[in-house]
Coordinates of C-alpha atoms in Angstrom, one line a residue:
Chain A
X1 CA 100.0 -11.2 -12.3
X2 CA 102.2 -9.0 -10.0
X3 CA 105.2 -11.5 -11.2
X4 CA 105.3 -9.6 -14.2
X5 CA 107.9 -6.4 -13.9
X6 CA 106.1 -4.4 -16.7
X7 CA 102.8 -4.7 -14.7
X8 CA 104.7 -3.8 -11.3
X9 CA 106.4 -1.1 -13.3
X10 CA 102.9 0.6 -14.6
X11 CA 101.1 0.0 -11.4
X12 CA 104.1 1.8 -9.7
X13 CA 103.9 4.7 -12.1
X14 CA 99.3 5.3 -11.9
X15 CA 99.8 5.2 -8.2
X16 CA 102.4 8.5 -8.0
X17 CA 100.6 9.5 -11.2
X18 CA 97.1 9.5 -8.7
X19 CA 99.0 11.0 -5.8
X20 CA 100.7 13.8 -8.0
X21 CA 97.9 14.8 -9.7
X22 CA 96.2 17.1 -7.0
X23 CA 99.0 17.8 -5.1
X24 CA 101.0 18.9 -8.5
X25 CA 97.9 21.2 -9.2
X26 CA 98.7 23.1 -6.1
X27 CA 102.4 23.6 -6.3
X28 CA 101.4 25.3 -10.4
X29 CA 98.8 27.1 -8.4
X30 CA 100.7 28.5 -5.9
X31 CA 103.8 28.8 -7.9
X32 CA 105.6 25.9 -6.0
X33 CA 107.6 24.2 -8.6
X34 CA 111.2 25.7 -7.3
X35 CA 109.6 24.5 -3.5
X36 CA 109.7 20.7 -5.6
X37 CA 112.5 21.0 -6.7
X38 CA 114.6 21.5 -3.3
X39 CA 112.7 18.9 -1.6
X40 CA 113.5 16.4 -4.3
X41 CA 117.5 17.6 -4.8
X42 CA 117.5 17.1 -1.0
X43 CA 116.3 13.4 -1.6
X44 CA 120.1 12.4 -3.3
X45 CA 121.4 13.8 -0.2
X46 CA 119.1 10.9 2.4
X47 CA 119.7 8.5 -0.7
X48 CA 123.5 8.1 -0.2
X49 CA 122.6 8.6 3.7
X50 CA 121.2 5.2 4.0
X51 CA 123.4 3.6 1.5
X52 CA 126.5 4.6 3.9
X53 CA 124.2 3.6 7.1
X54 CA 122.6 0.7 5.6
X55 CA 118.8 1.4 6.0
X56 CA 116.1 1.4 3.5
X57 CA 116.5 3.6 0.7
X58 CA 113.0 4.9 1.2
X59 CA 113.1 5.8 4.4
X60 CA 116.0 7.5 4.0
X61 CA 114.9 9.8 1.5
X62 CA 111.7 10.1 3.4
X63 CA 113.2 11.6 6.4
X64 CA 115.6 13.9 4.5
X65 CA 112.8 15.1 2.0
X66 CA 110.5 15.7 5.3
X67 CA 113.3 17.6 6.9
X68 CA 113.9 20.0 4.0
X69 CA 110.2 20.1 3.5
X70 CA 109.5 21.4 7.3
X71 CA 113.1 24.1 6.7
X72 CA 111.6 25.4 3.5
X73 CA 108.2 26.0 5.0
X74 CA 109.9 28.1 7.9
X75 CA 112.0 29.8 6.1
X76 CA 108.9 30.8 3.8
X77 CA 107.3 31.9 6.9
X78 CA 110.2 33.8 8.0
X79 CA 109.9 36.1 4.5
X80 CA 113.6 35.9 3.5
X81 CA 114.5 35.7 0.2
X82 CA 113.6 32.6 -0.4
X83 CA 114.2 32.4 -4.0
X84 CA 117.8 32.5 -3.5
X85 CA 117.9 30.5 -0.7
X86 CA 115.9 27.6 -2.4
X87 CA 118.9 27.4 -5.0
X88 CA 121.8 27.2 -2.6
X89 CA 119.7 24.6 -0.6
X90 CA 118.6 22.5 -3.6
X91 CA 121.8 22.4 -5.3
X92 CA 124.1 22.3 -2.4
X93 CA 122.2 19.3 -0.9
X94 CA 122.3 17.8 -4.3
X95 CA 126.1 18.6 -4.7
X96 CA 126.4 17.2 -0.9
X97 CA 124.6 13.5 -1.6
X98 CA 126.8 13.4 -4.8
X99 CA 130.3 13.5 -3.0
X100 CA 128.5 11.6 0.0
X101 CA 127.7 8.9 -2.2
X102 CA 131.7 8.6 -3.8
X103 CA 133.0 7.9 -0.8
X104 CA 130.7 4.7 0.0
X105 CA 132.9 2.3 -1.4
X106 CA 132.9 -1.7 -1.7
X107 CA 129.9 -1.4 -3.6
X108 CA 129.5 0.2 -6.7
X109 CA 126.6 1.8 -7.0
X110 CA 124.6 2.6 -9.8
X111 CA 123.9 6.9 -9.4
X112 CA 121.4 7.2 -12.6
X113 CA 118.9 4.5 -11.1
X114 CA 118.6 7.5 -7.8
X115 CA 118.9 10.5 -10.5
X116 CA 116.7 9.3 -12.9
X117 CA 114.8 6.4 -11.2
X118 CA 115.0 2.4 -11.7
X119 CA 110.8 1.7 -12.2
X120 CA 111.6 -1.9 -14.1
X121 CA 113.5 -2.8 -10.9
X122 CA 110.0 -2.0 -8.6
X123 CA 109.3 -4.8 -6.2
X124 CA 106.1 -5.7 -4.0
X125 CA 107.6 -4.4 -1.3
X126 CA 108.1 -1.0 -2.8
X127 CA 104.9 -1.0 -5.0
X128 CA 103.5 -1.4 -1.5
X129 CA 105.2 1.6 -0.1
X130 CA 104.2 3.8 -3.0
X131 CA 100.5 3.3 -3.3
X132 CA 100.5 3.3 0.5
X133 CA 102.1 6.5 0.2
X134 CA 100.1 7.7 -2.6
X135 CA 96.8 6.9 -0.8
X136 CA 97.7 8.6 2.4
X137 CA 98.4 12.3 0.0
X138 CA 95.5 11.6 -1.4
X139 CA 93.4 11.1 1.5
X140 CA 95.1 14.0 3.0
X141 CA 94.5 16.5 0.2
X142 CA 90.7 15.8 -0.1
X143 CA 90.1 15.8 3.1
X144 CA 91.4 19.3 3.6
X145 CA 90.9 20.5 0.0
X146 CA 88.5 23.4 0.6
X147 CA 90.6 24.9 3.1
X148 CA 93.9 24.7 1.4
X149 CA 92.1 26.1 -1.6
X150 CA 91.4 29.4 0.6
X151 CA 94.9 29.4 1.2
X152 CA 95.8 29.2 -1.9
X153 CA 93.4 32.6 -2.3
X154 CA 94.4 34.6 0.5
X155 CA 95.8 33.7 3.6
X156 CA 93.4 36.1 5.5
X157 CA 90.0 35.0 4.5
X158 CA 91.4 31.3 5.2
X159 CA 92.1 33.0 8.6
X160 CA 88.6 34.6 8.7
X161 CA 87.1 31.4 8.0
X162 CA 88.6 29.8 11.0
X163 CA 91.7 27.8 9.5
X164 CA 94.8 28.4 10.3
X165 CA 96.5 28.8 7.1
X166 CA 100.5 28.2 8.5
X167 CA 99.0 24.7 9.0
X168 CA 97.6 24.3 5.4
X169 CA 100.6 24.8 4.0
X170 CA 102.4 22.8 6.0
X171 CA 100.5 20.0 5.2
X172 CA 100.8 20.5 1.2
X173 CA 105.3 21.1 2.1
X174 CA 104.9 17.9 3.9
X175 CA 103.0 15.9 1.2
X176 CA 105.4 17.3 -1.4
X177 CA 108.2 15.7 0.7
X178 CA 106.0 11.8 0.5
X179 CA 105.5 12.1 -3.0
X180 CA 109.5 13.1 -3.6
X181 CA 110.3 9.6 -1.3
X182 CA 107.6 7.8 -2.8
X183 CA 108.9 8.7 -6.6
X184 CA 112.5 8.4 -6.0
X185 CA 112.1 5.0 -7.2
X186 CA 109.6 5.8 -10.1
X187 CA 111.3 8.9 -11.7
X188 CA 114.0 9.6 -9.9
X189 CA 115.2 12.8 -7.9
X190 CA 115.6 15.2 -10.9
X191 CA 112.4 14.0 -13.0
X192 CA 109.7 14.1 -9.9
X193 CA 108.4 17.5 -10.3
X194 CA 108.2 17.0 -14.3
X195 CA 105.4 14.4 -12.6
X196 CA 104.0 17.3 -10.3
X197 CA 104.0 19.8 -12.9
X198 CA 103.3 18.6 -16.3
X199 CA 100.2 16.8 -16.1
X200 CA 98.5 19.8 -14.1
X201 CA 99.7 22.4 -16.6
X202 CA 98.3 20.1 -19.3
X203 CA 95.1 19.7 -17.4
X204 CA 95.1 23.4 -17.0
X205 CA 93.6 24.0 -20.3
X206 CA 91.1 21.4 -20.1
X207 CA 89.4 22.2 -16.6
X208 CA 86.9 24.4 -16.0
X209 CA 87.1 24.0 -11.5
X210 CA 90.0 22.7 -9.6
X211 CA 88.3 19.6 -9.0
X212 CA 88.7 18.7 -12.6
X213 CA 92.1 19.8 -13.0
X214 CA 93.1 17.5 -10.1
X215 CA 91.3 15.1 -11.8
X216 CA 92.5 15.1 -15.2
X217 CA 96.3 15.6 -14.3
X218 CA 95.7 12.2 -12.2
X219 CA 94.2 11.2 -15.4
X220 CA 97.1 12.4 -18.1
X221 CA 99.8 11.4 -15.7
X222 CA 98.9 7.7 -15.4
X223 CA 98.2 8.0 -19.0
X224 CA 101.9 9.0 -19.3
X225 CA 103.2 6.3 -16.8
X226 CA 101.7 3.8 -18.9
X227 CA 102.5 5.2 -22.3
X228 CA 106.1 5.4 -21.4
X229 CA 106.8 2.4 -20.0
X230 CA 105.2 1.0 -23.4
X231 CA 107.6 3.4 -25.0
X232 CA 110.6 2.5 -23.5
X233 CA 109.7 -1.2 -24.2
X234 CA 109.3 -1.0 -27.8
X235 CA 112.2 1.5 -28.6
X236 CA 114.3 0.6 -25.6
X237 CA 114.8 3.8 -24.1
X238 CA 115.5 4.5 -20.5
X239 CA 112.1 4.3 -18.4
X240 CA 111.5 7.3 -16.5
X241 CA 112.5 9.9 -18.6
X242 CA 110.3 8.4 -21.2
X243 CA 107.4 8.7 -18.8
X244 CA 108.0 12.7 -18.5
X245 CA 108.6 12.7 -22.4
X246 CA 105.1 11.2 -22.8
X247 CA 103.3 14.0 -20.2
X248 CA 105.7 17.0 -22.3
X249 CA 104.1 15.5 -25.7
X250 CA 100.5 15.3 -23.5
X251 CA 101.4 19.1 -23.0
X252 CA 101.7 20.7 -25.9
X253 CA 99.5 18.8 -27.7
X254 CA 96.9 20.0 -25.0
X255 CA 97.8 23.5 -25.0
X256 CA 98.3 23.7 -28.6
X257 CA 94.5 22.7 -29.2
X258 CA 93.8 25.0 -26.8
X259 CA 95.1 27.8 -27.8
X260 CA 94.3 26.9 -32.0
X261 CA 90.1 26.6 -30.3
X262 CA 90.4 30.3 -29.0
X263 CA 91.5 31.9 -31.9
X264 CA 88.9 29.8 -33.6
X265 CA 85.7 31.6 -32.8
Chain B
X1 CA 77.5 41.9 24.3
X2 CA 80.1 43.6 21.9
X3 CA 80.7 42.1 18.9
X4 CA 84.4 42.5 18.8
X5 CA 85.8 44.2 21.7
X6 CA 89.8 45.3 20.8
X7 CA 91.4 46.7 24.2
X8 CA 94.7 48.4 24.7
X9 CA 96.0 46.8 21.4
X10 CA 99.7 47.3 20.7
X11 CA 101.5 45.3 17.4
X12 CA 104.9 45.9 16.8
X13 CA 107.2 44.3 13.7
X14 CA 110.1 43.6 15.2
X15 CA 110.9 48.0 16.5
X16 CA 108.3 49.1 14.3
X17 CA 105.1 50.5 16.1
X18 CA 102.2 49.8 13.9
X19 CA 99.5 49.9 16.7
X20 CA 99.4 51.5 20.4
X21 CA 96.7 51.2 22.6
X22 CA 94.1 51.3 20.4
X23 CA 90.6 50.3 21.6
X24 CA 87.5 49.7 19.6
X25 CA 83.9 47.8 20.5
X26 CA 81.6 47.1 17.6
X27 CA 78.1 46.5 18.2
X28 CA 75.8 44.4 16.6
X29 CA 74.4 45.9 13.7
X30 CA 76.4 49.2 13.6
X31 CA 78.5 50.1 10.5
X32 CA 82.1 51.2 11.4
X33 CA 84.5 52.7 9.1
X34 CA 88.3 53.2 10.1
X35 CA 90.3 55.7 8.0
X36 CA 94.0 56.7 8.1
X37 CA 96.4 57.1 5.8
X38 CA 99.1 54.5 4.7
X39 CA 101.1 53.1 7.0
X40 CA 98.6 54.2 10.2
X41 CA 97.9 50.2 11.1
X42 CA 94.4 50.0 9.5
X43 CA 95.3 46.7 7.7
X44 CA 97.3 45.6 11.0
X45 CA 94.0 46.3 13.0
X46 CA 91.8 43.8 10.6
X47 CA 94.7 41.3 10.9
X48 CA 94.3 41.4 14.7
X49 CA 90.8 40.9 15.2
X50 CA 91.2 37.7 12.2
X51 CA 93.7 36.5 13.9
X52 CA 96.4 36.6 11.4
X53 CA 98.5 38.9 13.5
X54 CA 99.0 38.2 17.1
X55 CA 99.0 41.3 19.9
X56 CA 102.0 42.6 21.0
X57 CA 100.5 43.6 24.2
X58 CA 96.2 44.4 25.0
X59 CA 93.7 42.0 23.7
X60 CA 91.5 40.7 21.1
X61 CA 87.9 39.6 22.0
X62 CA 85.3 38.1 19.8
X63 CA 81.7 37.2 21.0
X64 CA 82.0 33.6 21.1
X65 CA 81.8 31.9 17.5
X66 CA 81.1 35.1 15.7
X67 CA 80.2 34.5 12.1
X68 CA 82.3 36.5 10.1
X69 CA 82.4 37.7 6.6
X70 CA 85.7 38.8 5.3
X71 CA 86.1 40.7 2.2
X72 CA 89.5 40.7 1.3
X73 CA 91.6 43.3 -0.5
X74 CA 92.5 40.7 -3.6
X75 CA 92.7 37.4 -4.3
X76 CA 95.9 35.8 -5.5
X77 CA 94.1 34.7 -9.2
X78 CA 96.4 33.9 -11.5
X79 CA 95.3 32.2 -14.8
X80 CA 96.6 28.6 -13.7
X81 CA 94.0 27.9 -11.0
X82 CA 90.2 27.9 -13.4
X83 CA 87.6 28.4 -10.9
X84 CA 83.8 29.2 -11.7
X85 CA 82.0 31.6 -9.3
X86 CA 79.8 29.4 -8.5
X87 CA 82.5 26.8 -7.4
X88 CA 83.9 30.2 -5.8
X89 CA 80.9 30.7 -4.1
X90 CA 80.8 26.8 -2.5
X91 CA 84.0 27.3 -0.9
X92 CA 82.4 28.8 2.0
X93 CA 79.1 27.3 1.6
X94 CA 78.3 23.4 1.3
X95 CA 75.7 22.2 -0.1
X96 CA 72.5 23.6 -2.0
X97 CA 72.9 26.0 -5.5
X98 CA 70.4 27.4 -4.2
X99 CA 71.5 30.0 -1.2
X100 CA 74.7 30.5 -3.3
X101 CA 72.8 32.2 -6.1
X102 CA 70.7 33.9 -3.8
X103 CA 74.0 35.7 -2.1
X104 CA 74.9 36.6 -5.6
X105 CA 71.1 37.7 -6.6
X106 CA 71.6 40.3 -3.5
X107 CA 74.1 42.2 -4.8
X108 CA 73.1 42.0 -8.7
X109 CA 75.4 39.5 -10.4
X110 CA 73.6 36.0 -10.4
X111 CA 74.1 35.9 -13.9
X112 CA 77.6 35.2 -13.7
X113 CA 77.4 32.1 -11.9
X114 CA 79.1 30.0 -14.5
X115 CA 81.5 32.6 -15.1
X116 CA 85.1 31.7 -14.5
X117 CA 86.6 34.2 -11.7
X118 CA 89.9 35.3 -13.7
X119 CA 87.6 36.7 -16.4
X120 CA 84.9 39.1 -14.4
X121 CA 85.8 43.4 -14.5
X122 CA 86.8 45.1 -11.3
X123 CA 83.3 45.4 -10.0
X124 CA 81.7 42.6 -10.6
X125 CA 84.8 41.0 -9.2
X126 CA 84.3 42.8 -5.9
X127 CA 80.6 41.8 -5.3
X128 CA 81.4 37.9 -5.7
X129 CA 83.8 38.5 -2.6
X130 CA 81.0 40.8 -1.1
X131 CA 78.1 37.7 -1.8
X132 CA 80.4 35.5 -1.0
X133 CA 81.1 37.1 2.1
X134 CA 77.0 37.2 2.9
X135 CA 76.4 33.7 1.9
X136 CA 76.4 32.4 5.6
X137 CA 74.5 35.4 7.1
X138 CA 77.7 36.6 8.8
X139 CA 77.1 38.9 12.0
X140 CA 79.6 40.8 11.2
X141 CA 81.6 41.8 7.9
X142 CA 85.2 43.1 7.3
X143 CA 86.0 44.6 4.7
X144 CA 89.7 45.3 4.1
X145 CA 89.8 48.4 1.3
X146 CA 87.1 46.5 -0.5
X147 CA 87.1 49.1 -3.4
X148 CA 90.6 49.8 -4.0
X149 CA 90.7 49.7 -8.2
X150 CA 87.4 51.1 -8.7
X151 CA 86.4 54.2 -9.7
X152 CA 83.8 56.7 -7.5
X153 CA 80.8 55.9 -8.5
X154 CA 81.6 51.8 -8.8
X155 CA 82.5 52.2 -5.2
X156 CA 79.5 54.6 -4.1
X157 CA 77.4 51.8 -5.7
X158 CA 79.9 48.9 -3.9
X159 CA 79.0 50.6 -0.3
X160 CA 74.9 51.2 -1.2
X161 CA 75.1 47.2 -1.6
X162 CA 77.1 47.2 1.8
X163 CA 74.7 49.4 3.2
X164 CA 71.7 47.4 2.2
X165 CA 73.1 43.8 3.3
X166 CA 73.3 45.6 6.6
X167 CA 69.4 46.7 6.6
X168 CA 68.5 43.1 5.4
X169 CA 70.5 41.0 7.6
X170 CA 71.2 43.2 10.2
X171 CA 75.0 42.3 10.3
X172 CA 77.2 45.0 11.7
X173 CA 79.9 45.9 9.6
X174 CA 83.7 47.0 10.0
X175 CA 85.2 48.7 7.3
X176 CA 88.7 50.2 6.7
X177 CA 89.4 52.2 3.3
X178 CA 91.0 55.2 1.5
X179 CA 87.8 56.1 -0.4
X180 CA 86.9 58.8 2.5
X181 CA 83.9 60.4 1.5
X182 CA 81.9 57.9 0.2
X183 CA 82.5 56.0 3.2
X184 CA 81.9 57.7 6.0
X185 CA 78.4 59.3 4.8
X186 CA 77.2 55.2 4.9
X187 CA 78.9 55.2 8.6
X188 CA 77.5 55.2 11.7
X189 CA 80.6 55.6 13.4
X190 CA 84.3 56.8 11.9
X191 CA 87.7 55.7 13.3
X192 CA 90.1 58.0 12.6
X193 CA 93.8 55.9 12.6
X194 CA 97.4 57.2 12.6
X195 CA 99.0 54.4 15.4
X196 CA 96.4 55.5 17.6
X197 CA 93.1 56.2 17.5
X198 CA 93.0 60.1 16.6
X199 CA 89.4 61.1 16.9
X200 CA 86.4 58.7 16.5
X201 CA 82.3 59.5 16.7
X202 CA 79.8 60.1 13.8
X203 CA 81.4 61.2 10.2
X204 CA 80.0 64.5 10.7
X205 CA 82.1 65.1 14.2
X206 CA 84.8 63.5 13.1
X207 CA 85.2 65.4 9.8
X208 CA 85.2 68.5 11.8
X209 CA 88.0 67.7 14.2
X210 CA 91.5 69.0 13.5
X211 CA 93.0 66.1 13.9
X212 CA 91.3 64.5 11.3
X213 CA 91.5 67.4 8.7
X214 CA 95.5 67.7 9.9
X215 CA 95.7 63.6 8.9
X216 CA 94.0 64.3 5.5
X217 CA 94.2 67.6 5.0
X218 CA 98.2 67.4 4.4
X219 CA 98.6 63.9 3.4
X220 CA 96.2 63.3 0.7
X221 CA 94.5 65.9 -0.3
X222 CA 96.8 69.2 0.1
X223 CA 94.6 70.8 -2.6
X224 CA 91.3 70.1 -1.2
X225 CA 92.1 70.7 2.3
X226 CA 93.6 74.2 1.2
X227 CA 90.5 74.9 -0.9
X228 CA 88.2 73.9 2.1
X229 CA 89.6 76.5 4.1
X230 CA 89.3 79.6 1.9
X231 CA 86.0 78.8 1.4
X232 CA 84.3 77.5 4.0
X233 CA 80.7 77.5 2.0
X234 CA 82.4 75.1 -0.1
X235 CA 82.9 72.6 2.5
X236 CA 79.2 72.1 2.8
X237 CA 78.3 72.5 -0.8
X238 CA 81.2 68.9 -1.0
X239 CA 79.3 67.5 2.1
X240 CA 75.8 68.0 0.0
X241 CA 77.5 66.2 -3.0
X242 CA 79.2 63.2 -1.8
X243 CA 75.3 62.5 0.0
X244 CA 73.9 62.4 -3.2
X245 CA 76.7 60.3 -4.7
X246 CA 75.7 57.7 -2.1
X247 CA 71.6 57.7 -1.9

C-alpha cells in the first residue's frame, strides 16, 4: 500500500499536520509566527549546505533550523529588538542559501521542490523521518503542556510554580526547528508556518480550552493535507501550496461562521 | 523556622541599583505588605524570592519546599488562546472538579466556572488568580500589585478576601502594592521600600515615621500629605475612614 506515492504523499502530510497542530497553537498564542518564519528561511541556508557537502538533506536543515532556533531564543532572552533582528536573520539566511546554492554546480538542482516542497516525491525513508519526527514534538509538547501553558501566561507564576520558564521555551524554539526539518520536504521552507498557523487560527474559533484547539488544528490540518493533495491531482496544481490553499479556504470559512453566529443572537 | 528569609540582598541591572542590602523574614502566618513608590525594587524583591531574578550579592532562603501561591500582576490573555476558568483553575491543580470550585466558592465567583477567562471584569478576573492561587493550600502567598485596575472599594473588598484566606488557612502572606491605605490597615507588618528598606514595623509606626511620609508625602500624594500637615485632626479622622472601608 506504501508503493502508492499519493498514499506516501497524504501520510507525509497528517503526520506534520499532527505535529503542527499543538505546537502551531502556541507560536499564534504567544505571537510566534515571525519566530517560524526565521527558523524556516534559515532551513534554505542548511538545504544548499548539504547539497555542496553531500549529506542528507534532512539533516542538514535539521542542524541549521536547530542552530537558528537556539540564536533566536537567546537573543529573545537578551531583550534586544528582536523584531528587527528576526528580519535581517530570516532574510539574510534565506538570501545566503540562495547564492550558496548557485554556486553548487554539476547538478542542476531543482530550487522550488526546497522553497515550496516536493511531497509526491516522499519516500519511506523520509515518511519515516517525518512521523518519527512528528511523534517525538508530539510526545514532547504533551508531556510538558501544562507548564508551557503557564509560560505562555506569565513567566513568573510558571516561576512560582517551580518551572523554569527559559527552559519551556526553549523546548517549544527547539520543536519549531524539528517541525521546519521535518516539513521541508512536505511544504517547503516558505509554506511551513502557513501549516503552523492556519489550522490553529481556524481552530481558534471553534475551541472552547487549549486542549481542543490543539486538537482541532491537528484535525483541520490533516484535513488540508489530504484535501490538497486530492486537489492538486484532479486540477494538477503544484502540491504543497494547494495544501496551505485548502487550510486558508478551512479559515475563512471557519471564521466567517463564526463571526455570522455572534451577530446572530 | 522563617518562611522566607531574604538577607543582605543586592540586584543590580547591568549599573542600575534596584536592591541594596535589603533583609526581610516572613513568618508563618503573618501578613506583610511592602510599599514604595515606582522604581523602589518592590517588583525586583518578589522576583528574588521566585526566583526569576538572581542576587547580585546576599541571599535568598525558602523553608524547604514551601508551597507558594503567586498572584500575578496580569496575565498575558489575548483573545487567541480560549481558556475556561475552570480549565484555568486545573493548571495548578490535577485532578478532582471538586477542590477547584471550592478555591473559587472561597472567594465568591464559583459561578463562573465555565466562563471563558478573556471575558470576566477586572474583579472577578483578580479573584480567579487569588482562588487559583489558594487551590493547593499554599503556606505562603505573593501577591505582586494584585489590584492594580480596580477601583477602592473593589480592592478593599480584594484584600477582606485576602485577609480571610489567611484566617482560614492560616497561610502567611507577602504583599507589595500602590493601594497604601487599604493595605496596610489589613497588615501585620509594613515594609517601607525606596532601594533599601526605609522603615518597617506595624502600619500604624510606620505611617508615622518621616521617612515614610517624606517617600509618599512628596511622591504621590503632594496634596494629601500637605493637607495632613495643616491639620493634624485630619490625619486621624483619614485613619478612622480607611478602617471602615476595610471591616
Amino acid at each position: 500500500m506504501l508503493d502508492d506515492f499519493m498514499i506516501r504523499a497524504g501520510l507525509a502530510g497528517v503526520g506534520l499536520a499532527f505535529a503542527a497542530g499543538p505546537l502551531g497553537c502556541f507560536v499564534v498564542w504567544r505571537r510566534m509566527a515571525y519566530f517560524g518564519e526565521t527558523i524556516s528561511h534559515a532551513a534554505i541556508l542548511g538545504v544548499a549546505l548539504s547539497l555542496m557537502l553531500q549529506v542528507s538533506i534532512f539533516a542538514g536543515a535539521l542542524a541549521v533550523a536547530l542552530l537558528m532556533a537556539w540564536i533566536v531564543n537567546l537573543l529573545s532572552e537578551r531583550g534586544y529588538a528582536i523584531d528587527t533582528l528576526l528580519g535581517v536573520l530570516a532574510h539574510s539566511s534565506l538570501a545566503v542559501g540562495l547564492v550558496v546554492v548557485s554556486f553548487i554546480s554539476g547538478i542542476r538542482i531543482d530550487l522550488m521542490a526546497y522553497l515550496f516542497g516536493d511531497i509526491l516525491a516522499v519516500s519511506h525513508l523520509d515518511l519515516a523521518i517525518i512521523w518519527g519526527g512528528a511523534l517525538l514534538i508530539l510526545i514532547l509538547v504533551m508531556w510538558r503542556w501544562s507548564p508551557l501553558l503557564t509560560v505562555t501566561l506569565n513567566e513568573d507564576l510558571s516561576y512560582a510554580n517551580g518551572f523554569n520558564p527559559k527552559r519551556e521555551k526553549l523546548l517549544i524554539t527547539l520543536s519549531l526547528g524539528l517541525t521546519v526539518a521535518v516539513a521541508v520536504k512536505v511544504v517547503g521552507v516558505l509554506l511551513i508556518v502557513a501549516m503552523l498557523i492556519i489550522p490553529a487560527a481556524a481552530a481558534r474559533t471553534l475551541a472552547r480550552t487549549p486542549e481542543a484547539m490543539a486538537v482541532i488544528a491537528s484535525i483541520i490540518g490533516a484535513a488540508s493535507a489530504i484535501l490538497g493533495l486530492r486537489a492538486a491531482f484532479v486540477l494538477d496544481t503544484p502540491a504543497g501550496p494547494s495544501i496551505v490553499c485548502i487550510a486558508a479556504i478551512f479559515f475563512i470559512t471557519i471564521t466567517l461562521i463564526g463571526t455570522f453566529k455572534k451577530i446572530q443572537p | 523556622m522563617s518562611l522566607i528569609q531574604v538577607e543582605k540582598l543586592s540586584v543590580n541591572y547591568g549599573s542600575r541599583i534596584a536592591l541594596s542590602e535589603v533583609d526581610l523574614k516572613i513568618e508563618p502566618g503573618e501578613i506583610v505588605t511592602v510599599v514604595g513608590p515606582n522604581g523602589s525594587g518592590k517588583t525586583s524583591l518578589l522576583k528574588a524570592i521566585i526566583g526569576a531574578t538572581p542576587p547580585t550579592a546576599g541571599s535568598v532562603k525558602l523553608k524547604p519546599n514551601l508551597k507558594i501561591g503567586y498572584v500575578p500582576q496580569r496575565l498575558n490573555f489575548n483573545s487567541s488562546l480560549p481558556m475556561t476558568v475552570e480549565r484555568f483553575m486545573q493548571l495548578r491543580h490535577k485532578g478532582g472538579n471538586k477542590s477547584c470550585v471550592m478555591a473559587l466558592e472561597e472567594v465568591g465567583v464559583s459561578s463562573l466556572i465555565k466562563q471563558q477567562m478573556s471575558q470576566l471584569s477586572g474583579g472577578q478576573f483578580q479573584r480567579v488568580l487569588l482562588a487559583h492561587a489558594l487551590i493547593n493550600n499554599p503556606e505562603i502567598l505573593l501577591l505582586d500589585e494584585a489590584t492594580q485596575g480596580l477601583d477602592q472599594p473593589g480592592s478593599a473588598a480584594f484584600y477582606r478576601l485576602v485577609e480571610e484566606a489567611r484566617q482560614n488557612t492560616g497561610c502567611a502572606v507577602l504583599m507589595i502594592s500602590h493601594d497604601l491605605h487599604v493595605v496596610m490597615s489589613a497588615s501585620d507588618r509594613v515594609i517601607c521600600l525606596n532601594g533599601h528598606v526605609c522603615c518597617a514595623g506595624t502600619p500604624a509606626v510606620v505611617a508615622s515615621t518621616p521617612e515614610y511620609k517624606n517617600l509618599f508625602g512628596t511622591e504621590t500624594d503632594r496634596t494629601l500629605a500637605l493637607y495632613q500637615h495643616d491639620h493634624d485632626h485630619d490625619h486621624d479622622h483619614d485613619h478612622d475612614l480607611k478602617n471602615s472601608a476595610v471591616r
